[in-house]
Amino acid sequence: MYIIMNLPNKLTMFRVILIPFFIVFLLLPEIPAGKWIALAFFIIASLTDLLDGKIARKYNLVTNFGKFMDPLADKLLVCSALICLIELGRIPSWMVVIIIAREFTISGFRLIAADNGVVIAASYWGKFKTTFQMIAVCLMIADIEALNLVTVIVTWIAVILTVVSLVDYLIKNKDVMKENK
């Protein structure tokens, strides 16, 4: 099997490669300015998420590899960050459980849909959710006391959008779960 490593796919893989570096800089307090370096890695990785999809669609570079790896890379990045932020005491675990549960549910739903020949596209709710999650993660990494209230509000919005986007997917695609007899 040959994987086409066009620019969008390279950006997706670059995002995955950045994750361990992000984690090391975030979690090792011995590293001077580690949280700021981790924040830079997270922002760069997040920007590759924006770029790879735009480039793939604009230049007709959409591949099966990209369709699979792009959402996986996003989930790995955000979930890794959130799990690390639990360890740092910056987000309650129950919020992270809601976010990760939603990701598993949607991934499973998409697998069932794909098995039935149905492609479930990303919704605007899902895109808003991802945007707020990434902003919340950035704010939690920065951990600036003057922005604590903003961080809490943005995190709550991210969790609410997580639930809303899940409900939206399930309602719009309820027929996917029906058995074909």
mmCIF file of N, CA and C in Angstrom, residues 55-101:
data_model
loop_
_atom_site.group_PDB
_atom_site.id
_atom_site.type_symbol
_atom_site.label_atom_id
_atom_site.label_comp_id
_atom_site.label_asym_id
_atom_site.label_seq_id
_atom_site.Cartn_x
_atom_site.Cartn_y
_atom_site.Cartn_z
ATOM 1 N N ILE A 55 -5.759 23.426 2.736
ATOM 2 C CA ILE A 55 -4.914 23.118 1.580
ATOM 3 C C ILE A 55 -5.461 21.897 0.833
ATOM 4 N N ALA A 56 -5.857 20.868 1.575
ATOM 5 C CA ALA A 56 -6.361 19.646 0.935
ATOM 6 C C ALA A 56 -7.602 19.939 0.095
ATOM 7 N N ARG A 57 -8.517 20.739 0.651
ATOM 8 C CA ARG A 57 -9.744 21.040 -0.096
ATOM 9 C C ARG A 57 -9.473 21.992 -1.262
ATOM 10 N N LYS A 58 -8.672 23.021 -1.024
ATOM 11 C CA LYS A 58 -8.419 24.024 -2.064
ATOM 12 C C LYS A 58 -7.712 23.434 -3.282
ATOM 13 N N TYR A 59 -6.752 22.551 -3.043
ATOM 14 C CA TYR A 59 -5.950 22.009 -4.130
ATOM 15 C C TYR A 59 -6.314 20.556 -4.477
ATOM 16 N N ASN A 60 -7.475 20.125 -4.002
ATOM 17 C CA ASN A 60 -7.972 18.775 -4.295
ATOM 18 C C ASN A 60 -6.935 17.706 -3.935
ATOM 19 N N LEU A 61 -6.405 17.817 -2.704
ATOM 20 C CA LEU A 61 -5.392 16.883 -2.224
ATOM 21 C C LEU A 61 -5.936 15.977 -1.115
ATOM 22 N N VAL A 62 -7.239 15.800 -1.105
ATOM 23 C CA VAL A 62 -7.880 14.964 -0.090
ATOM 24 C C VAL A 62 -7.538 13.504 -0.378
ATOM 25 N N THR A 63 -7.047 12.796 0.658
ATOM 26 C CA THR A 63 -6.698 11.381 0.519
ATOM 27 C C THR A 63 -7.390 10.581 1.618
ATOM 28 N N ASN A 64 -7.473 9.276 1.421
ATOM 29 C CA ASN A 64 -8.022 8.415 2.470
ATOM 30 C C ASN A 64 -7.163 8.482 3.729
ATOM 31 N N PHE A 65 -5.846 8.531 3.550
ATOM 32 C CA PHE A 65 -4.942 8.659 4.687
ATOM 33 C C PHE A 65 -5.268 9.932 5.474
ATOM 34 N N GLY A 66 -5.454 11.026 4.772
ATOM 35 C CA GLY A 66 -5.775 12.298 5.423
ATOM 36 C C GLY A 66 -7.125 12.261 6.115
ATOM 37 N N LYS A 67 -8.106 11.625 5.484
ATOM 38 C CA LYS A 67 -9.432 11.509 6.094
ATOM 39 C C LYS A 67 -9.370 10.733 7.403
ATOM 40 N N PHE A 68 -8.469 9.763 7.466
ATOM 41 C CA PHE A 68 -8.315 8.964 8.676
ATOM 42 C C PHE A 68 -7.419 9.663 9.704
ATOM 43 N N MET A 69 -6.247 10.125 9.256
ATOM 44 C CA MET A 69 -5.247 10.635 10.191
ATOM 45 C C MET A 69 -5.557 12.028 10.732
ATOM 46 N N ASP A 70 -6.177 12.879 9.940
ATOM 47 C CA ASP A 70 -6.427 14.245 10.414
ATOM 48 C C ASP A 70 -7.280 14.270 11.681
ATOM 49 N N PRO A 71 -8.452 13.618 11.695
ATOM 50 C CA PRO A 71 -9.224 13.649 12.939
ATOM 51 C C PRO A 71 -8.528 12.899 14.079
ATOM 52 N N LEU A 72 -7.779 11.851 13.745
ATOM 53 C CA LEU A 72 -7.048 11.119 14.781
ATOM 54 C C LEU A 72 -5.968 12.013 15.395
ATOM 55 N N ALA A 73 -5.250 12.731 14.557
ATOM 56 C CA ALA A 73 -4.207 13.646 15.043
ATOM 57 C C ALA A 73 -4.812 14.722 15.945
ATOM 58 N N ASP A 74 -5.976 15.241 15.557
ATOM 59 C CA ASP A 74 -6.664 16.254 16.376
ATOM 60 C C ASP A 74 -7.007 15.684 17.743
ATOM 61 N N LYS A 75 -7.567 14.487 17.750
ATOM 62 C CA LYS A 75 -7.964 13.852 19.018
ATOM 63 C C LYS A 75 -6.744 13.569 19.891
ATOM 64 N N LEU A 76 -5.666 13.075 19.278
ATOM 65 C CA LEU A 76 -4.441 12.808 20.028
ATOM 66 C C LEU A 76 -3.892 14.086 20.660
ATOM 67 N N LEU A 77 -3.886 15.158 19.897
ATOM 68 C CA LEU A 77 -3.353 16.430 20.396
ATOM 69 C C LEU A 77 -4.182 16.956 21.558
ATOM 70 N N VAL A 78 -5.479 17.082 21.350
ATOM 71 C CA VAL A 78 -6.342 17.669 22.377
ATOM 72 C C VAL A 78 -6.435 16.758 23.604
ATOM 73 N N CYS A 79 -6.620 15.469 23.393
ATOM 74 C CA CYS A 79 -6.735 14.549 24.532
ATOM 75 C C CYS A 79 -5.432 14.480 25.322
ATOM 76 N N SER A 80 -4.300 14.468 24.638
ATOM 77 C CA SER A 80 -3.003 14.471 25.334
ATOM 78 C C SER A 80 -2.871 15.716 26.193
ATOM 79 N N ALA A 81 -3.228 16.849 25.623
ATOM 80 C CA ALA A 81 -3.131 18.107 26.362
ATOM 81 C C ALA A 81 -4.048 18.085 27.581
ATOM 82 N N LEU A 82 -5.281 17.655 27.393
ATOM 83 C CA LEU A 82 -6.237 17.659 28.505
ATOM 84 C C LEU A 82 -5.815 16.708 29.624
ATOM 85 N N ILE A 83 -5.305 15.550 29.263
ATOM 86 C CA ILE A 83 -4.850 14.596 30.279
ATOM 87 C C ILE A 83 -3.673 15.183 31.062
ATOM 88 N N CYS A 84 -2.750 15.818 30.361
ATOM 89 C CA CYS A 84 -1.628 16.477 31.050
ATOM 90 C C CYS A 84 -2.124 17.598 31.957
ATOM 91 N N LEU A 85 -3.126 18.326 31.515
ATOM 92 C CA LEU A 85 -3.659 19.437 32.313
ATOM 93 C C LEU A 85 -4.381 18.947 33.562
ATOM 94 N N ILE A 86 -4.928 17.719 33.533
ATOM 95 C CA ILE A 86 -5.478 17.121 34.756
ATOM 96 C C ILE A 86 -4.343 16.950 35.760
ATOM 97 N N GLU A 87 -3.237 16.379 35.277
ATOM 98 C CA GLU A 87 -2.080 16.136 36.147
ATOM 99 C C GLU A 87 -1.567 17.443 36.762
ATOM 100 N N LEU A 88 -1.661 18.527 36.017
ATOM 101 C CA LEU A 88 -1.197 19.824 36.512
ATOM 102 C C LEU A 88 -2.248 20.539 37.359
ATOM 103 N N GLY A 89 -3.428 19.912 37.489
ATOM 104 C CA GLY A 89 -4.485 20.486 38.316
ATOM 105 C C GLY A 89 -5.188 21.686 37.706
ATOM 106 N N ARG A 90 -5.204 21.741 36.376
ATOM 107 C CA ARG A 90 -5.794 22.912 35.711
ATOM 108 C C ARG A 90 -7.169 22.658 35.113
ATOM 109 N N ILE A 91 -7.603 21.392 35.125
ATOM 110 C CA ILE A 91 -8.944 21.060 34.639
ATOM 111 C C ILE A 91 -9.428 19.840 35.419
ATOM 112 N N PRO A 92 -10.706 19.849 35.797
ATOM 113 C CA PRO A 92 -11.227 18.663 36.503
ATOM 114 C C PRO A 92 -11.329 17.462 35.563
ATOM 115 N N SER A 93 -11.068 16.292 36.117
ATOM 116 C CA SER A 93 -11.075 15.074 35.296
ATOM 117 C C SER A 93 -12.440 14.810 34.672
ATOM 118 N N TRP A 94 -13.541 15.165 35.362
ATOM 119 C CA TRP A 94 -14.869 14.863 34.809
ATOM 120 C C TRP A 94 -15.098 15.609 33.500
ATOM 121 N N MET A 95 -14.528 16.815 33.367
ATOM 122 C CA MET A 95 -14.674 17.552 32.106
ATOM 123 C C MET A 95 -13.936 16.823 30.984
ATOM 124 N N VAL A 96 -12.764 16.337 31.307
ATOM 125 C CA VAL A 96 -11.961 15.623 30.309
ATOM 126 C C VAL A 96 -12.647 14.317 29.916
ATOM 127 N N VAL A 97 -13.255 13.641 30.876
ATOM 128 C CA VAL A 97 -13.982 12.405 30.579
ATOM 129 C C VAL A 97 -15.119 12.701 29.595
ATOM 130 N N ILE A 98 -15.852 13.781 29.796
ATOM 131 C CA ILE A 98 -16.932 14.154 28.872
ATOM 132 C C ILE A 98 -16.376 14.383 27.468
ATOM 133 N N ILE A 99 -15.279 15.119 27.391
ATOM 134 C CA ILE A 99 -14.690 15.445 26.086
ATOM 135 C C ILE A 99 -14.189 14.181 25.385
ATOM 136 N N ILE A 100 -13.475 13.332 26.117
ATOM 137 C CA ILE A 100 -12.936 12.117 25.504
ATOM 138 C C ILE A 100 -14.064 11.140 25.154
ATOM 139 N N ALA A 101 -15.075 11.038 26.005
ATOM 140 C CA ALA A 101 -16.211 10.156 25.716
ATOM 141 C C ALA A 101 -16.905 10.585 24.429
#
